[in-house]
Tab-separated table of C-alpha atoms in Angstrom:
chain	number	residue	atom	x	y	z
A	1176	MET	CA	-27.766	-23.374	-34.892
A	1177	ASP	CA	-27.967	-20.100	-33.179
A	1178	ASP	CA	-30.783	-19.038	-31.753
A	1179	GLY	CA	-29.681	-16.934	-29.396
A	1180	THR	CA	-29.851	-19.244	-26.069
A	1181	ALA	CA	-26.698	-19.996	-26.419
A	1182	ALA	CA	-23.660	-19.157	-23.661
A	1183	HIS	CA	-21.620	-16.558	-24.106
A	1184	GLY	CA	-18.998	-18.767	-24.816
A	1185	ASP	CA	-21.111	-20.971	-27.130
A	1186	ALA	CA	-20.376	-18.535	-30.329
A	1187	PRO	CA	-17.772	-16.505	-31.696
A	1188	THR	CA	-18.491	-12.518	-31.597
A	1189	SER	CA	-19.107	-12.570	-35.459
A	1190	THR	CA	-22.134	-14.402	-35.134
A	1191	ARG	CA	-23.383	-13.670	-31.539
A	1192	THR	CA	-26.938	-12.501	-31.362
A	1193	LEU	CA	-27.800	-8.930	-29.725
A	1194	ALA	CA	-29.413	-10.499	-26.475
A	1195	GLN	CA	-25.700	-12.877	-26.548
A	1196	LYS	CA	-24.288	-9.040	-26.713
A	1197	ILE	CA	-26.039	-7.652	-24.236
A	1198	ASP	CA	-25.327	-10.435	-21.746
A	1199	TYR	CA	-21.430	-10.355	-22.466
A	1200	LEU	CA	-21.869	-6.482	-20.996
A	1201	PHE	CA	-23.650	-7.424	-17.900
A	1202	LYS	CA	-20.940	-10.163	-17.541
A	1203	THR	CA	-18.317	-7.961	-17.811
A	1204	ALA	CA	-19.244	-4.624	-16.234
A	1205	PRO	CA	-19.546	-5.573	-12.576
A	1206	VAL	CA	-21.008	-3.139	-9.955
A	1207	ASP	CA	-19.705	-3.611	-6.654
A	1208	GLY	CA	-18.207	-6.927	-7.783
A	1209	ARG	CA	-21.191	-8.713	-9.336
A	1210	SER	CA	-23.293	-7.810	-12.531
A	1211	PRO	CA	-25.826	-5.167	-12.341
A	1212	SER	CA	-29.541	-6.398	-12.138
A	1213	HIS	CA	-32.075	-5.372	-14.862
A	1214	GLU	CA	-33.358	-2.689	-12.701
A	1215	GLU	CA	-30.229	-1.169	-12.231
A	1216	VAL	CA	-29.935	-0.684	-15.895
A	1217	ALA	CA	-33.599	0.904	-16.345
A	1218	THR	CA	-32.970	3.102	-13.424
A	1219	ALA	CA	-29.525	4.399	-15.009
A	1220	ILE	CA	-30.932	4.748	-18.095
A	1221	ASN	CA	-34.123	6.577	-17.264
A	1222	MET	CA	-32.422	9.061	-15.135
A	1223	ALA	CA	-29.556	9.919	-17.744
A	1224	ALA	CA	-32.326	10.532	-20.010
A	1225	GLY	CA	-34.271	12.577	-17.593
A	1226	GLU	CA	-37.438	10.455	-18.534
A	1227	ARG	CA	-38.389	7.042	-18.368
A	1228	THR	CA	-37.607	5.822	-21.411
A	1229	ILE	CA	-36.673	1.737	-20.747
A	1230	SER	CA	-37.942	-0.710	-17.921
A	1231	ALA	CA	-36.104	-3.515	-16.151
A	1232	THR	CA	-38.799	-6.065	-17.930
A	1233	TYR	CA	-37.543	-5.187	-21.602
A	1234	VAL	CA	-34.055	-4.631	-20.588
A	1235	TRP	CA	-34.457	-8.447	-19.046
A	1236	GLN	CA	-36.458	-9.690	-22.684
A	1237	LEU	CA	-33.263	-7.826	-24.746
A	1238	ARG	CA	-30.698	-9.781	-22.879
A	1239	THR	CA	-32.993	-12.944	-22.682
A	1240	GLY	CA	-33.889	-12.753	-26.836
A	1241	ARG	CA	-37.302	-12.104	-26.108
A	1242	LYS	CA	-37.268	-9.040	-27.533
A	1243	THR	CA	-35.009	-8.820	-30.675
A	1244	ASN	CA	-36.138	-5.406	-32.294
A	1245	PRO	CA	-35.027	-2.241	-29.798
A	1246	THR	CA	-34.911	1.180	-30.983
A	1247	LYS	CA	-31.841	3.249	-32.243
A	1248	ARG	CA	-32.941	4.699	-28.850
A	1249	HIS	CA	-32.745	2.020	-26.566
A	1250	LEU	CA	-29.615	0.336	-27.785
A	1251	GLU	CA	-27.812	3.930	-27.771
A	1252	ALA	CA	-28.680	4.003	-23.749
A	1253	LEU	CA	-27.362	0.459	-23.628
A	1254	ALA	CA	-24.300	1.298	-24.997
A	1255	LYS	CA	-23.767	4.266	-22.965
A	1256	TYR	CA	-24.845	2.748	-20.123
A	1257	PHE	CA	-21.882	0.348	-20.685
A	1258	GLY	CA	-19.372	2.602	-22.249
A	1259	VAL	CA	-19.482	0.814	-25.534
A	1260	SER	CA	-19.548	1.731	-28.811
A	1261	PRO	CA	-23.023	1.783	-30.520
A	1262	ALA	CA	-21.522	-0.148	-33.222
A	1263	TYR	CA	-20.560	-2.462	-30.657
A	1264	PHE	CA	-24.418	-4.127	-31.439
A	1265	LEU	CA	-24.453	-3.637	-35.332
A	1266	ASP	CA	-20.764	-3.870	-36.653
A	1267	LYS	CA	-19.065	-7.312	-36.638
A	1268	ALA	CA	-15.164	-6.005	-36.466
A	1269	ASP	CA	-16.132	-3.361	-33.818
A	1270	ALA	CA	-18.213	-5.875	-31.909
A	1271	GLN	CA	-14.903	-7.692	-31.701
A	1272	HIS	CA	-12.570	-5.388	-30.863
A	1273	ILE	CA	-15.022	-3.981	-28.071
A	1274	GLU	CA	-14.934	-7.455	-26.692
A	1275	GLU	CA	-11.256	-7.238	-27.137
A	1276	GLN	CA	-10.926	-4.560	-25.063
A	1277	LEU	CA	-13.542	-5.150	-22.260
A	1278	ALA	CA	-11.558	-8.864	-21.653
A	1279	LEU	CA	-8.624	-7.145	-20.890
A	1280	LEU	CA	-10.544	-4.187	-18.754
A	1281	LYS	CA	-11.995	-7.169	-16.563
A	1282	ALA	CA	-8.382	-8.365	-16.598
A	1283	LEU	CA	-7.198	-5.486	-15.383
A	1284	ARG	CA	-9.551	-5.256	-12.996
A	1285	GLY	CA	-9.012	-8.120	-10.963
A	1286	ALA	CA	-5.924	-6.277	-9.978
A	1287	ASP	CA	-3.976	-3.039	-9.016
A	1288	VAL	CA	-2.942	-2.866	-11.913
A	1289	GLN	CA	-5.966	-0.555	-13.309
A	1290	ALA	CA	-5.156	1.921	-10.108
A	1291	LEU	CA	-1.580	2.118	-11.187
A	1292	ALA	CA	-2.037	2.321	-15.052
A	1293	LEU	CA	-4.296	5.691	-14.183
A	1294	ARG	CA	-1.792	7.081	-11.836
A	1295	ALA	CA	1.356	6.140	-14.405
A	1296	SER	CA	-0.987	7.923	-17.520
A	1297	ALA	CA	-0.231	11.712	-15.707
A	1298	LEU	CA	2.952	11.133	-15.720
A	1299	SER	CA	5.493	12.265	-18.134
A	1300	GLU	CA	6.245	9.781	-21.697
A	1301	SER	CA	10.335	9.191	-20.298
A	1302	SER	CA	8.853	8.436	-16.767
A	1303	ARG	CA	6.399	5.972	-17.857
A	1304	ARG	CA	9.610	4.256	-20.038
A	1305	SER	CA	10.803	4.066	-16.192
A	1306	ILE	CA	8.635	2.810	-14.940
A	1307	ALA	CA	7.897	0.041	-17.900
A	1308	ALA	CA	11.508	-0.597	-17.422
A	1309	LEU	CA	11.459	-1.001	-13.951
A	1310	VAL	CA	8.279	-3.570	-13.944
A	1311	ASN	CA	10.988	-5.412	-16.168
A	1312	GLN	CA	13.921	-5.353	-14.069
A	1313	LEU	CA	11.529	-6.652	-11.058
A	1314	ARG	CA	9.579	-9.009	-12.993
A	1315	GLU	CA	13.274	-10.587	-14.048
A	1316	LEU	CA	14.419	-10.669	-10.343
A	1317	GLU	CA	11.679	-12.162	-9.564
A	1318	GLY	CA	12.151	-15.029	-12.031
A	1319	LEU	CA	8.999	-14.179	-14.503
A	1320	ASP	CA	9.116	-15.039	-17.556
A	1321	GLY	CA	7.152	-12.067	-20.766
A	1322	THR	CA	3.777	-13.540	-20.484
A	1323	GLY	CA	3.786	-13.697	-16.557
A	1324	THR	CA	4.103	-17.334	-15.648
A	1325	VAL	CA	6.542	-18.510	-13.556
A	1326	PRO	CA	9.237	-21.207	-15.736
A	1327	GLY	CA	9.201	-23.767	-14.729
A	1328	GLN	CA	5.616	-23.787	-13.428
A	1329	PRO	CA	2.697	-24.688	-15.732
A	1330	ASP	CA	0.487	-21.275	-16.298
A	1331	THR	CA	1.170	-19.991	-12.522
A	1332	PRO	CA	-0.497	-15.963	-12.795
A	1333	THR	CA	1.316	-12.840	-11.662
């Protein structure tokens, strides 16, 4: 039974509660390498709104499932803070797509890959293709296969 207390990994995106979705956002949107506090989220939302619209306690209640029926305004504010579409909270397909994107972003955040991608994004398409070709050549020279693992060694990350 899904009562909202299960951990993120315990339920597929399509059956996750609002609380589980909010908790997932907290866990995948670190501030200085850690999850933001409820106070930080509430303060940022209130500052963006120019008025007090939400409290840290209410954010905590939503995250823990103690409150389950937020206003549209609160969902929109939470979505804006975490950089996702408000549809994340309402539409199963959108939620799955957004979580896949967040998982990729989290993976990229752990390395210099994000900085490299941002710098390369301003280059022309032909320059980006050249960079991709160079990366493929370097991977081949270093004995890496297409999955980012060293052949013959189980799951060695690059």
